């Protein structure tokens, strides 16, 4: 009997007056009321139904009669519609109901992010997940007895032999018997083969916790035991697992998954980037003898439907996915792991803006399950929660086996500059030559796609800019275009300057990863070079193939954007060169330093993960910057301490709360007036401050004019009711809209 969560409250009867609340996947303020026709008298909260809305039919979920939200989160009450004006529910769909925990979670996320709950529900009901289940395939069995007088040629005999064990589809049968499909058709027409339905094999085999457990070292064993204890105590808890790169964090949290499987519950693992999933699932398969279920936006529709159902009925025991996997209908969730918890990719920036790490904590609380946040460089948010006693803290201090931490050095670009027009210092190219010469692998990292971030006319100074955005066009030389990384606009690289019409005057300024590759090909003509950038690798399969080539040592030098920073394990990679360590420090982002340390440490962590020691060279014009010093010393605790001291006095996160209001409009005036109205109506409260309005750094995006306001509050103040009240007093101008971003990560 699968474990049932005690929070389950599905069995509430519908209200006595025959009225139910149905949440539609539309941007309404809340559920709508419908009547329950006698035929659906057994309908329950969570049931997925269709209802009439105007002249259309919409899909929705029967919602709970009462909200479980804390009072400060409660949306304002809606007026009750008289029963005489209500329409009946049309039909109940043949789908597993949405579990109570998930309905509660949808309500919570909507209230926290100030989004319409129907838009959050839409993430839980990804439309094609709901379509009919995939149909069983049809196959062939031999008729018994065979028709008399059947002419048995050798190919026909092979077909009959092949189906003697189990039914096979036409394609499989033709392949196994090595005959053409005409032979199969002939046998069917002769009455020697009968069609049957083939029941598909269960899509998700059960992982076996005892399949191939690791031998854990002393510190590892202790931490694993702690994590197992969290899982078996069957209660909500939050643990931050901090461990240097290569210390075995993944190995160890797999032990927590094993404990969760032993307890008969489901585990969810969130990865910041789905490109990582291929290596992850391979590793999981070796440990547990079965693949986990995958969930991400690129999943095909058949697999999406199967997975959604398998999560709902509990046959998918372990799901690994991107942030949207949080909204799957788990019924027996017993563990959530957030790997690389510091990653900003966990923040969804469009539609419902939510932070998957923070919402994972909420989901775990509702499921009375432990959550484990994993990182080599935890976010200041999580460290502050450790400091305040809200999170437990477990640490792994050494790399597994004989591997040591790489030696990190800054390379002062003022002292050892590259040759004119180049970007790699001779010190770095020398080190790469040495590593390749020893038969080891090297990696160059630059967090910038394309050839050059700016194209400038040498004659008149004109800069090539996006017509829709406040942004320069980035040259992508291989594709012969200039493109905008914000809106996707592109145009062919012009021959003449569009301003002064001079020919051959347009010059690329600064490097992107393509330009570094060009330089590397000239500098290391014999090296086998592989480029890994998010726009050159198409999806998880291509990424997996690239990783495979590196592992097989078919590559000497890897050149990549942030995709190479991720948790890859390359045993023979010993040298990492950071082309521009200063890149992330510009701009006014409050987390710029923290993020640079996290990203660069993660890239650095690719070096020397096995026997041979690793070395990391940071090309920088500011080698004395605290960020560079932290990377060299590896003393992140002190660095984060300094970060904390800078943010604490002004009540910046995590010592205060932020909500961003982004005004956008199709005309500058509408944007300006709406932003000013917001400014004039700004809340005047103790412990709350409003900054702005001011033009956004991306003052125009996709042709829309943008202004930003930032509300900052003390940590003990809930910002949602304040923002809701504020918005209720301001009407956006025609063509303008106001987007709310609670706990903003991007300030563009
Ligand atoms: P992290 O997630 O901290 O970067 P990993 O879990 O990826 O570390 O471990 C780094 C490497 O060391 C991996 O190849 C992993 O398989 C190996 N490893 C770690 N711990 C053990 C162990 N106890 N036994 C065998 N291999 C281990
Ligand atoms: Zn643009």
Short mmCIF file of N, CA, C and O in Angstrom, two decimals, residues 192-257:
data_model
loop_
_atom_site.label_atom_id
_atom_site.label_comp_id
_atom_site.label_asym_id
_atom_site.label_seq_id
_atom_site.Cartn_x
_atom_site.Cartn_y
_atom_site.Cartn_z
N UNK A 192 -3.61 -16.07 -40.61
CA UNK A 192 -2.65 -16.75 -39.75
C UNK A 192 -2.14 -15.85 -38.62
O UNK A 192 -1.52 -16.31 -37.68
N UNK A 193 -2.41 -14.54 -38.73
CA UNK A 193 -2.03 -13.62 -37.65
C UNK A 193 -3.28 -12.87 -37.18
O UNK A 193 -4.08 -12.44 -37.99
N UNK A 194 -3.43 -12.73 -35.88
CA UNK A 194 -4.54 -11.96 -35.34
C UNK A 194 -4.00 -10.70 -34.65
O UNK A 194 -2.94 -10.76 -34.00
N UNK A 195 -4.75 -9.59 -34.82
CA UNK A 195 -4.33 -8.34 -34.18
C UNK A 195 -4.75 -8.34 -32.70
O UNK A 195 -5.85 -8.77 -32.36
N UNK A 196 -3.86 -7.88 -31.84
CA UNK A 196 -4.19 -7.72 -30.42
C UNK A 196 -3.63 -6.38 -29.94
O UNK A 196 -2.77 -5.78 -30.59
N UNK A 197 -4.11 -5.92 -28.80
CA UNK A 197 -3.53 -4.72 -28.18
C UNK A 197 -2.32 -5.12 -27.37
O UNK A 197 -2.36 -6.09 -26.63
N UNK A 198 -1.25 -4.35 -27.53
CA UNK A 198 -0.07 -4.62 -26.70
C UNK A 198 -0.11 -3.66 -25.53
O UNK A 198 -0.17 -2.45 -25.72
N UNK A 199 -0.08 -4.18 -24.33
CA UNK A 199 0.00 -3.27 -23.18
C UNK A 199 1.43 -2.77 -23.11
O UNK A 199 2.38 -3.55 -23.09
N UNK A 200 1.59 -1.41 -23.07
CA UNK A 200 2.95 -0.89 -23.05
C UNK A 200 3.63 -1.25 -21.73
O UNK A 200 2.93 -1.37 -20.70
N UNK A 201 4.94 -1.40 -21.73
CA UNK A 201 5.61 -1.65 -20.46
C UNK A 201 5.48 -0.41 -19.59
O UNK A 201 5.33 0.69 -20.12
N UNK A 202 5.49 -0.57 -18.28
CA UNK A 202 5.40 0.63 -17.44
C UNK A 202 6.56 1.55 -17.79
O UNK A 202 7.69 1.08 -17.97
N UNK A 203 6.28 2.84 -17.96
CA UNK A 203 7.33 3.73 -18.47
C UNK A 203 8.44 3.97 -17.44
O UNK A 203 9.56 4.26 -17.81
N UNK A 204 8.13 3.84 -16.17
CA UNK A 204 9.14 4.18 -15.17
C UNK A 204 9.43 2.98 -14.28
O UNK A 204 8.62 2.63 -13.43
N UNK A 205 10.56 2.35 -14.53
CA UNK A 205 10.96 1.23 -13.69
C UNK A 205 11.26 1.76 -12.29
O UNK A 205 11.59 2.93 -12.12
N UNK A 206 11.10 0.90 -11.30
CA UNK A 206 11.32 1.33 -9.93
C UNK A 206 12.81 1.31 -9.60
O UNK A 206 13.46 0.28 -9.73
N UNK A 207 13.36 2.45 -9.19
CA UNK A 207 14.78 2.45 -8.82
C UNK A 207 14.99 1.58 -7.57
O UNK A 207 14.13 1.53 -6.69
N UNK A 208 16.13 0.92 -7.54
CA UNK A 208 16.42 0.01 -6.43
C UNK A 208 17.48 0.64 -5.52
O UNK A 208 18.64 0.77 -5.91
N UNK A 209 17.06 1.01 -4.30
CA UNK A 209 18.01 1.70 -3.40
C UNK A 209 19.26 0.86 -3.11
O UNK A 209 20.31 1.41 -2.80
N UNK A 210 19.14 -0.45 -3.24
CA UNK A 210 20.29 -1.31 -2.90
C UNK A 210 21.10 -1.69 -4.13
O UNK A 210 22.01 -2.51 -4.04
N UNK A 211 20.78 -1.09 -5.29
CA UNK A 211 21.42 -1.53 -6.53
C UNK A 211 22.95 -1.42 -6.48
O UNK A 211 23.66 -2.39 -6.67
N UNK A 212 23.45 -0.25 -6.21
CA UNK A 212 24.91 -0.07 -6.25
C UNK A 212 25.33 1.07 -5.33
O UNK A 212 25.77 2.13 -5.77
N UNK A 213 25.17 0.88 -4.02
CA UNK A 213 25.48 1.97 -3.09
C UNK A 213 26.98 2.23 -3.05
O UNK A 213 27.78 1.32 -3.26
N UNK A 214 27.38 3.51 -2.83
CA UNK A 214 28.81 3.84 -2.81
C UNK A 214 29.43 3.47 -1.46
O UNK A 214 28.73 3.27 -0.47
N UNK A 215 30.75 3.40 -1.47
CA UNK A 215 31.51 3.32 -0.22
C UNK A 215 31.75 4.77 0.20
O UNK A 215 32.41 5.49 -0.52
N UNK A 216 31.23 5.13 1.35
CA UNK A 216 31.39 6.53 1.73
C UNK A 216 32.56 6.71 2.69
O UNK A 216 32.75 5.91 3.59
N UNK A 217 33.34 7.79 2.44
CA UNK A 217 34.44 8.13 3.34
C UNK A 217 33.88 8.67 4.66
O UNK A 217 32.67 8.88 4.79
N UNK A 218 34.76 8.94 5.65
CA UNK A 218 34.34 9.31 7.00
C UNK A 218 33.37 10.48 7.06
O UNK A 218 32.24 10.35 7.52
N UNK A 219 33.81 11.63 6.54
CA UNK A 219 32.98 12.83 6.56
C UNK A 219 31.72 12.61 5.72
O UNK A 219 30.61 12.97 6.12
N UNK A 220 31.88 11.94 4.59
CA UNK A 220 30.73 11.66 3.72
C UNK A 220 29.70 10.78 4.44
O UNK A 220 28.50 11.03 4.36
N UNK A 221 30.18 9.74 5.13
CA UNK A 221 29.28 8.80 5.80
C UNK A 221 28.45 9.52 6.85
O UNK A 221 27.24 9.29 6.99
N UNK A 222 29.11 10.44 7.55
CA UNK A 222 28.42 11.17 8.61
C UNK A 222 27.31 12.05 8.04
O UNK A 222 26.19 12.07 8.55
N UNK A 223 27.65 12.77 6.98
CA UNK A 223 26.67 13.66 6.36
C UNK A 223 25.52 12.84 5.77
O UNK A 223 24.34 13.19 5.92
N UNK A 224 25.84 11.73 5.12
CA UNK A 224 24.80 10.89 4.54
C UNK A 224 23.86 10.37 5.62
O UNK A 224 22.64 10.33 5.44
N UNK A 225 24.42 10.00 6.76
CA UNK A 225 23.58 9.50 7.86
C UNK A 225 22.63 10.58 8.35
O UNK A 225 21.45 10.34 8.60
N UNK A 226 23.14 11.81 8.44
CA UNK A 226 22.29 12.95 8.83
C UNK A 226 21.13 13.13 7.85
O UNK A 226 19.99 13.34 8.25
N UNK A 227 21.45 13.06 6.57
CA UNK A 227 20.41 13.28 5.55
C UNK A 227 19.38 12.16 5.59
O UNK A 227 18.18 12.40 5.49
N UNK A 228 19.87 10.93 5.76
CA UNK A 228 18.92 9.80 5.86
C UNK A 228 17.99 10.00 7.06
O UNK A 228 16.79 9.73 6.97
N UNK A 229 18.56 10.50 8.14
CA UNK A 229 17.73 10.72 9.34
C UNK A 229 16.64 11.74 9.07
O UNK A 229 15.50 11.60 9.51
N UNK A 230 16.98 12.78 8.30
CA UNK A 230 15.97 13.80 7.97
C UNK A 230 14.83 13.16 7.18
O UNK A 230 13.67 13.47 7.38
N UNK A 231 15.18 12.26 6.26
CA UNK A 231 14.16 11.66 5.42
C UNK A 231 13.27 10.72 6.23
O UNK A 231 12.06 10.73 6.09
N UNK A 232 13.89 9.95 7.12
CA UNK A 232 13.08 8.95 7.84
C UNK A 232 12.26 9.57 8.96
O UNK A 232 11.30 8.97 9.40
N UNK A 233 12.61 10.77 9.41
CA UNK A 233 11.80 11.33 10.50
C UNK A 233 10.45 11.82 10.00
O UNK A 233 9.59 12.18 10.79
N UNK A 234 10.26 11.84 8.66
CA UNK A 234 8.91 12.05 8.13
C UNK A 234 8.33 13.39 8.57
O UNK A 234 7.19 13.49 9.00
N UNK A 235 9.16 14.44 8.50
CA UNK A 235 8.71 15.76 8.93
C UNK A 235 9.38 16.80 8.05
O UNK A 235 10.38 16.52 7.40
N UNK A 236 8.81 17.99 8.05
CA UNK A 236 9.41 19.10 7.30
C UNK A 236 10.72 19.54 7.96
O UNK A 236 10.78 19.70 9.17
N UNK A 237 11.75 19.68 7.16
CA UNK A 237 13.00 20.26 7.67
C UNK A 237 13.75 20.84 6.48
O UNK A 237 13.49 20.46 5.34
N UNK A 238 14.65 21.76 6.75
CA UNK A 238 15.45 22.36 5.67
C UNK A 238 16.92 22.18 6.03
O UNK A 238 17.35 22.56 7.12
N UNK A 239 17.66 21.61 5.10
CA UNK A 239 19.09 21.40 5.32
C UNK A 239 19.87 22.02 4.17
O UNK A 239 19.53 21.80 3.01
N UNK A 240 20.87 22.78 4.51
CA UNK A 240 21.80 23.29 3.50
C UNK A 240 23.01 22.36 3.48
O UNK A 240 23.70 22.21 4.48
N UNK A 241 23.23 21.72 2.34
CA UNK A 241 24.40 20.85 2.17
C UNK A 241 25.44 21.63 1.39
O UNK A 241 25.29 21.86 0.20
N UNK A 242 26.48 22.05 2.10
CA UNK A 242 27.54 22.84 1.48
C UNK A 242 28.78 21.97 1.38
O UNK A 242 29.18 21.34 2.35
N UNK A 243 29.36 21.91 0.19
CA UNK A 243 30.57 21.10 0.06
C UNK A 243 31.35 21.55 -1.13
O UNK A 243 30.78 21.89 -2.17
N UNK A 244 32.66 21.54 -1.02
CA UNK A 244 33.50 22.00 -2.12
C UNK A 244 33.20 21.17 -3.36
O UNK A 244 32.70 20.04 -3.26
N UNK A 245 33.50 21.71 -4.53
CA UNK A 245 33.22 20.99 -5.78
C UNK A 245 34.00 19.68 -5.78
O UNK A 245 35.17 19.65 -5.44
N UNK A 246 33.31 18.59 -6.12
CA UNK A 246 33.97 17.29 -6.16
C UNK A 246 34.04 16.58 -4.83
O UNK A 246 34.70 15.55 -4.69
N UNK A 247 33.34 17.11 -3.82
CA UNK A 247 33.41 16.48 -2.49
C UNK A 247 32.44 15.31 -2.37
O UNK A 247 32.48 14.57 -1.40
N UNK A 248 31.58 15.14 -3.36
CA UNK A 248 30.65 14.02 -3.31
C UNK A 248 29.24 14.42 -2.89
O UNK A 248 28.46 13.58 -2.42
N UNK A 249 28.88 15.68 -3.06
CA UNK A 249 27.54 16.13 -2.67
C UNK A 249 26.46 15.32 -3.39
O UNK A 249 25.49 14.87 -2.78
N UNK A 250 26.65 15.16 -4.70
CA UNK A 250 25.65 14.43 -5.48
C UNK A 250 25.56 12.99 -4.99
O UNK A 250 24.47 12.44 -4.78
N UNK A 251 26.74 12.40 -4.83
CA UNK A 251 26.82 11.02 -4.34
C UNK A 251 26.02 10.88 -3.05
O UNK A 251 25.29 9.91 -2.84
N UNK A 252 26.15 11.87 -2.19
CA UNK A 252 25.55 11.77 -0.86
C UNK A 252 24.07 12.07 -0.86
O UNK A 252 23.29 11.42 -0.18
N UNK A 253 23.65 13.05 -1.66
CA UNK A 253 22.20 13.29 -1.63
C UNK A 253 21.45 12.15 -2.31
O UNK A 253 20.26 11.94 -2.06
N UNK A 254 22.17 11.38 -3.14
CA UNK A 254 21.53 10.17 -3.68
C UNK A 254 21.20 9.20 -2.53
O UNK A 254 20.26 8.42 -2.63
N UNK A 255 21.97 9.25 -1.45
CA UNK A 255 21.65 8.39 -0.29
C UNK A 255 20.36 8.85 0.38
O UNK A 255 19.60 8.03 0.90
N UNK A 256 20.12 10.14 0.37
CA UNK A 256 18.84 10.64 0.89
C UNK A 256 17.70 10.14 0.00
O UNK A 256 16.63 9.77 0.48
N UNK A 257 17.93 10.11 -1.31
CA UNK A 257 16.91 9.59 -2.23
C UNK A 257 16.67 8.11 -1.94
O UNK A 257 15.53 7.64 -1.92
#
